[in-house]
CSV table of C-alpha atoms in Angstrom, one decimal:
chain,number,residue,atom,x,y,z
A,1,UNK,CA,0.1,-9.5,11.9
A,2,UNK,CA,-1.9,-11.7,14.0
A,3,UNK,CA,-5.0,-9.9,12.6
A,4,UNK,CA,-8.0,-10.5,10.5
A,5,UNK,CA,-7.3,-10.2,6.7
A,6,UNK,CA,-10.1,-9.6,4.4
A,7,UNK,CA,-9.5,-9.7,0.6
A,8,UNK,CA,-11.8,-7.6,-1.6
A,9,UNK,CA,-11.8,-8.4,-5.2
A,10,UNK,CA,-13.6,-6.6,-8.0
A,11,UNK,CA,-15.3,-6.8,-10.5
A,12,UNK,CA,-15.6,-10.3,-9.0
A,13,UNK,CA,-18.3,-10.8,-6.3
A,14,UNK,CA,-17.3,-10.0,-2.8
A,15,UNK,CA,-17.6,-13.0,-0.5
A,16,UNK,CA,-17.4,-12.6,3.3
A,17,UNK,CA,-15.7,-16.0,3.4
A,18,UNK,CA,-12.5,-14.2,2.5
A,19,UNK,CA,-11.9,-13.7,6.3
A,20,UNK,CA,-8.8,-15.1,7.7
A,21,UNK,CA,-7.7,-15.3,11.3
A,22,UNK,CA,-4.5,-15.9,13.2
A,23,UNK,CA,-2.4,-15.0,10.2
A,24,UNK,CA,1.2,-14.6,11.6
A,25,UNK,CA,3.8,-12.4,10.0
A,26,UNK,CA,7.0,-12.9,11.9
A,27,UNK,CA,8.8,-9.6,11.2
A,28,UNK,CA,12.5,-9.1,12.0
A,29,UNK,CA,13.8,-5.6,11.5
A,30,UNK,CA,17.3,-4.7,12.0
A,31,UNK,CA,18.1,-1.5,14.0
A,32,UNK,CA,16.7,1.2,11.7
A,33,UNK,CA,17.4,4.9,12.0
A,34,UNK,CA,15.0,7.2,10.1
A,35,UNK,CA,15.6,10.9,10.0
A,36,UNK,CA,12.2,12.6,9.7
A,37,UNK,CA,11.8,16.0,8.4
A,38,UNK,CA,9.2,17.2,10.9
A,39,UNK,CA,6.8,19.8,9.2
A,40,UNK,CA,9.1,20.5,6.3
A,41,UNK,CA,6.7,18.9,3.8
A,42,UNK,CA,3.6,20.2,5.5
A,43,UNK,CA,2.2,23.3,3.6
A,44,UNK,CA,-0.7,25.2,5.2
A,45,UNK,CA,-0.4,27.5,2.2
A,46,UNK,CA,-0.5,25.5,-1.0
A,47,UNK,CA,1.3,28.4,-2.8
A,48,UNK,CA,4.4,27.5,-1.0
A,49,UNK,CA,4.5,24.0,-2.6
A,50,UNK,CA,6.2,23.5,-5.9
A,51,UNK,CA,3.9,21.0,-7.4
A,52,UNK,CA,5.8,20.4,-10.8
A,53,UNK,CA,9.1,19.9,-9.1
A,54,UNK,CA,7.6,17.5,-6.6
A,55,UNK,CA,5.9,15.4,-9.3
A,56,UNK,CA,8.9,15.4,-11.6
A,57,UNK,CA,11.1,14.1,-8.8
A,58,UNK,CA,8.6,11.6,-7.7
A,59,UNK,CA,8.2,10.1,-11.2
A,60,UNK,CA,12.0,10.1,-11.6
A,61,UNK,CA,12.6,8.2,-8.4
A,62,UNK,CA,9.6,5.8,-9.0
A,63,UNK,CA,11.1,4.9,-12.4
A,64,UNK,CA,14.5,4.4,-10.7
A,65,UNK,CA,13.0,2.1,-8.0
A,66,UNK,CA,11.1,0.0,-10.7
A,67,UNK,CA,14.3,-0.4,-12.8
A,68,UNK,CA,16.0,-1.7,-9.7
A,69,UNK,CA,13.2,-4.2,-9.0
A,70,UNK,CA,13.2,-5.3,-12.6
A,71,UNK,CA,16.9,-6.1,-12.3
A,72,UNK,CA,16.2,-8.0,-9.1
A,73,UNK,CA,13.4,-10.0,-10.7
A,74,UNK,CA,15.6,-10.8,-13.8
A,75,UNK,CA,18.4,-12.0,-11.5
A,76,UNK,CA,16.1,-14.2,-9.5
A,77,UNK,CA,14.3,-15.7,-12.6
A,78,UNK,CA,17.7,-16.4,-14.3
A,79,UNK,CA,18.8,-18.2,-11.0
A,80,UNK,CA,15.6,-20.2,-11.1
A,81,UNK,CA,16.1,-21.2,-14.7
A,82,UNK,CA,19.5,-22.4,-13.7
A,83,UNK,CA,17.9,-24.4,-10.8
A,84,UNK,CA,19.9,-22.4,-8.2
A,85,UNK,CA,18.4,-22.5,-4.7
A,86,UNK,CA,16.8,-19.1,-4.2
A,87,UNK,CA,14.1,-19.0,-1.4
A,88,UNK,CA,12.7,-15.8,-2.9
A,89,UNK,CA,12.2,-17.2,-6.5
A,90,UNK,CA,8.7,-18.3,-6.1
A,91,UNK,CA,7.5,-14.9,-5.1
A,92,UNK,CA,8.8,-13.3,-8.3
A,93,UNK,CA,7.3,-16.1,-10.4
A,94,UNK,CA,3.8,-15.4,-9.0
A,95,UNK,CA,4.2,-11.6,-9.3
A,96,UNK,CA,5.3,-11.9,-12.9
A,97,UNK,CA,2.4,-14.3,-13.6
A,98,UNK,CA,0.0,-11.6,-12.3
A,99,UNK,CA,1.4,-8.7,-14.0
A,100,UNK,CA,1.6,-10.5,-17.3
A,101,UNK,CA,-2.0,-11.7,-17.1
A,102,UNK,CA,-3.4,-8.3,-16.2
A,103,UNK,CA,-1.6,-6.7,-19.2
A,104,UNK,CA,-2.5,-9.6,-21.5
A,105,UNK,CA,-6.2,-9.4,-20.6
A,106,UNK,CA,-6.3,-5.7,-20.5
A,107,UNK,CA,-7.8,-5.6,-17.0
A,108,UNK,CA,-5.3,-3.1,-15.7
A,109,UNK,CA,-5.7,0.7,-15.4
A,110,UNK,CA,-3.1,3.5,-15.4
A,111,UNK,CA,-0.3,3.7,-14.4
A,112,UNK,CA,0.9,1.2,-16.9
A,113,UNK,CA,2.5,-1.2,-17.5
A,114,UNK,CA,1.7,-2.5,-14.1
A,115,UNK,CA,5.0,-4.6,-13.7
A,116,UNK,CA,6.8,-3.8,-10.5
A,117,UNK,CA,3.8,-1.8,-9.1
A,118,UNK,CA,0.9,-2.5,-6.8
A,119,UNK,CA,-1.3,-2.9,-9.9
A,120,UNK,CA,-4.2,-0.6,-10.5
A,121,UNK,CA,-7.2,-2.9,-11.7
A,122,UNK,CA,-10.4,-2.4,-13.3
A,123,UNK,CA,-12.9,-2.6,-10.5
A,124,UNK,CA,-10.7,-0.9,-7.8
A,125,UNK,CA,-13.5,1.5,-7.0
A,126,UNK,CA,-16.0,-1.2,-6.5
A,127,UNK,CA,-13.6,-3.0,-4.1
A,128,UNK,CA,-13.3,0.3,-2.3
A,129,UNK,CA,-17.1,0.5,-2.0
A,130,UNK,CA,-17.1,-3.1,-0.7
A,131,UNK,CA,-14.6,-2.1,1.9
A,132,UNK,CA,-16.5,1.0,2.9
A,133,UNK,CA,-19.5,-1.2,3.8
A,134,UNK,CA,-17.5,-3.4,6.2
A,135,UNK,CA,-18.3,-2.9,9.9
A,136,UNK,CA,-14.6,-2.5,10.8
A,137,UNK,CA,-14.4,0.4,8.3
A,138,UNK,CA,-17.6,2.0,9.7
A,139,UNK,CA,-16.4,1.9,13.2
A,140,UNK,CA,-12.7,3.1,12.5
A,141,UNK,CA,-11.7,6.6,13.4
A,142,UNK,CA,-8.3,6.3,11.8
A,143,UNK,CA,-7.4,4.3,8.8
A,144,UNK,CA,-4.0,3.6,7.4
A,145,UNK,CA,-4.0,3.2,3.6
A,146,UNK,CA,-1.1,2.7,1.2
A,147,UNK,CA,-0.3,5.5,-1.3
A,148,UNK,CA,-0.8,3.3,-4.4
A,149,UNK,CA,-3.3,4.1,-7.2
A,150,UNK,CA,-5.7,1.2,-6.7
A,151,UNK,CA,-6.4,2.3,-3.2
A,152,UNK,CA,-7.1,6.0,-4.1
A,153,UNK,CA,-10.8,5.6,-3.8
A,154,UNK,CA,-10.3,4.0,-0.3
A,155,UNK,CA,-8.4,7.2,0.7
A,156,UNK,CA,-11.2,9.3,-0.7
A,157,UNK,CA,-13.9,7.4,1.2
A,158,UNK,CA,-11.9,7.6,4.4
A,159,UNK,CA,-11.8,11.3,4.2
A,160,UNK,CA,-15.1,11.8,2.9
A,161,UNK,CA,-16.5,9.8,5.9
A,162,UNK,CA,-14.8,12.3,8.3
A,163,UNK,CA,-12.1,9.8,9.3
A,164,UNK,CA,-8.4,10.4,9.9
A,165,UNK,CA,-6.2,9.1,7.1
A,166,UNK,CA,-2.7,7.9,7.8
A,167,UNK,CA,-0.8,7.2,4.6
A,168,UNK,CA,3.0,6.4,4.2
A,169,UNK,CA,5.3,8.9,2.5
A,170,UNK,CA,5.9,7.2,-1.0
A,171,UNK,CA,8.7,4.7,-0.5
A,172,UNK,CA,9.4,6.4,2.9
A,173,UNK,CA,11.7,8.9,1.1
A,174,UNK,CA,10.9,12.1,2.9
A,175,UNK,CA,9.7,10.7,6.2
A,176,UNK,CA,7.5,8.1,7.6
A,177,UNK,CA,3.7,8.8,7.7
A,178,UNK,CA,1.5,11.7,6.9
A,179,UNK,CA,-1.8,12.4,8.6
A,180,UNK,CA,-4.7,14.0,6.8
A,181,UNK,CA,-7.9,15.1,8.5
A,182,UNK,CA,-11.1,16.0,6.7
A,183,UNK,CA,-11.6,19.0,9.0
A,184,UNK,CA,-8.6,20.6,7.5
A,185,UNK,CA,-9.6,20.0,3.9
A,186,UNK,CA,-12.4,21.6,1.8
A,187,UNK,CA,-14.7,19.6,-0.3
A,188,UNK,CA,-12.8,20.7,-3.3
A,189,UNK,CA,-9.5,19.7,-2.0
A,190,UNK,CA,-10.3,16.1,-0.7
A,191,UNK,CA,-10.0,14.5,-4.0
A,192,UNK,CA,-6.6,16.1,-4.6
A,193,UNK,CA,-5.4,15.1,-1.1
A,194,UNK,CA,-5.9,11.5,-2.1
A,195,UNK,CA,-3.0,11.4,-4.5
A,196,UNK,CA,0.8,11.5,-3.8
A,197,UNK,CA,1.0,15.2,-4.7
A,198,UNK,CA,-1.9,16.0,-2.5
A,199,UNK,CA,-0.6,14.0,0.5
A,200,UNK,CA,2.7,16.0,0.3
A,201,UNK,CA,0.8,19.2,-0.1
A,202,UNK,CA,-1.9,18.8,2.7
A,203,UNK,CA,-0.5,16.1,4.9
A,204,UNK,CA,1.1,16.5,8.2
A,205,UNK,CA,4.3,14.4,8.6
A,206,UNK,CA,4.6,12.6,11.9
A,207,UNK,CA,7.5,10.9,13.7
A,208,UNK,CA,7.8,7.7,15.6
A,209,UNK,CA,6.9,9.4,18.9
A,210,UNK,CA,3.4,10.4,17.6
A,211,UNK,CA,0.7,9.2,19.8
A,212,UNK,CA,-2.0,7.8,17.5
A,213,UNK,CA,-4.3,4.9,17.3
A,214,UNK,CA,-4.9,3.1,14.0
A,215,UNK,CA,-8.2,1.2,13.8
A,216,UNK,CA,-7.8,-0.4,10.3
A,217,UNK,CA,-5.0,-1.0,7.9
A,218,UNK,CA,-5.5,-1.2,4.2
A,219,UNK,CA,-2.7,-2.4,2.0
A,220,UNK,CA,-2.3,-3.1,-1.7
A,221,UNK,CA,-1.4,-6.5,-3.1
A,222,UNK,CA,-0.1,-8.2,-6.2
A,223,UNK,CA,-1.4,-11.6,-5.1
A,224,UNK,CA,-3.2,-13.1,-2.1
A,225,UNK,CA,-3.4,-16.7,-1.0
A,226,UNK,CA,-7.1,-17.4,-0.1
A,227,UNK,CA,-6.2,-20.3,2.2
A,228,UNK,CA,-3.9,-18.5,4.6
A,229,UNK,CA,-4.4,-14.7,3.9
A,230,UNK,CA,-0.7,-14.5,3.0
A,231,UNK,CA,-0.1,-11.7,0.5
A,232,UNK,CA,2.6,-10.5,-1.9
A,233,UNK,CA,3.4,-6.8,-2.6
A,234,UNK,CA,5.7,-5.6,-5.3
A,235,UNK,CA,8.8,-6.8,-3.7
A,236,UNK,CA,10.2,-3.9,-1.8
A,237,UNK,CA,9.0,-4.8,1.8
A,238,UNK,CA,7.5,-1.5,2.7
A,239,UNK,CA,4.1,-2.9,3.9
A,240,UNK,CA,6.0,-5.1,6.5
A,241,UNK,CA,8.2,-2.2,7.4
A,242,UNK,CA,5.4,0.1,8.0
A,243,UNK,CA,3.5,-2.6,10.1
A,244,UNK,CA,6.6,-3.0,12.3
A,245,UNK,CA,6.9,0.8,12.8
A,246,UNK,CA,3.3,1.1,13.7
A,247,UNK,CA,3.7,-1.6,16.2
A,248,UNK,CA,6.8,0.1,17.7
A,249,UNK,CA,4.8,3.3,18.0
A,250,UNK,CA,2.0,1.5,19.9
A,251,UNK,CA,-0.5,2.6,17.1
A,252,UNK,CA,-1.6,-1.1,16.4
A,253,UNK,CA,-1.6,-4.4,18.0
A,254,UNK,CA,-2.1,-8.0,16.9
A,255,UNK,CA,-6.0,-7.4,17.0
A,256,UNK,CA,-5.9,-4.6,14.4
A,257,UNK,CA,-7.7,-5.8,11.3
A,258,UNK,CA,-5.9,-5.6,7.9
A,259,UNK,CA,-7.8,-5.5,4.6
A,260,UNK,CA,-6.2,-5.9,1.1
A,261,UNK,CA,-7.9,-5.4,-2.3
A,262,UNK,CA,-6.4,-6.8,-5.5
A,263,UNK,CA,-7.6,-8.2,-8.8
A,264,UNK,CA,-6.7,-11.8,-8.5
A,265,UNK,CA,-6.1,-14.6,-5.9
A,266,UNK,CA,-3.2,-17.1,-6.4
A,267,UNK,CA,-3.3,-20.4,-4.6
A,268,UNK,CA,0.3,-21.2,-4.1
A,269,UNK,CA,-0.4,-24.9,-3.4
A,270,UNK,CA,-2.9,-25.5,-6.3
């Protein structure tokens, strides 16, 4: 991402000095084949959608994914303790430090515990408000926002402002992205459309051949380096994969601004 990265942190004060330029993310993706399900998950009539079954399956698969990440983290940390050379070890050290600190200081919100998640933090709505006041947000017609809990208010503000919302299918399980448009929603359903259940219920899945232009990307983070703008997610690599797919689609380029909101900044070199 040769893009501008702005970090919004709340409840701490927002500072426009958190603007980083020329941050390079060299992404290398193997040949990936994704079978999209077209409009299978798009429901113009909410009665067709089995909400309880969807939510139960989502929670089951999320728990399974977190267990897998926990095993990976444990394996890497054990290798680090034995002084084995693992280039990924420092990332897990930082993630664990942040997750442990948020739980210890009780500055996390549900879902908890925050370990192996993009952590929901106290002040996330304030960070979303800061974001909504940025010029890049005001000028954007289409905003891509991750589906995690701390960015729910960002999704709400995007739709409430009449913008098009592009959000990934959770962990890319049932497809790639879903598009939500406020014109297709009622005031009473906009809030519901901002969570995973509502995205599946009201979103229109799109394929890699969709012609769409994304004006702003909002991603969640576990930690951000204020010196470089580099960020760490929860360790599954979906943010990078989604970025690469959007580049492939021609939806973004290296000038597309990227914003991330989180509770803490870690300076790796401090």
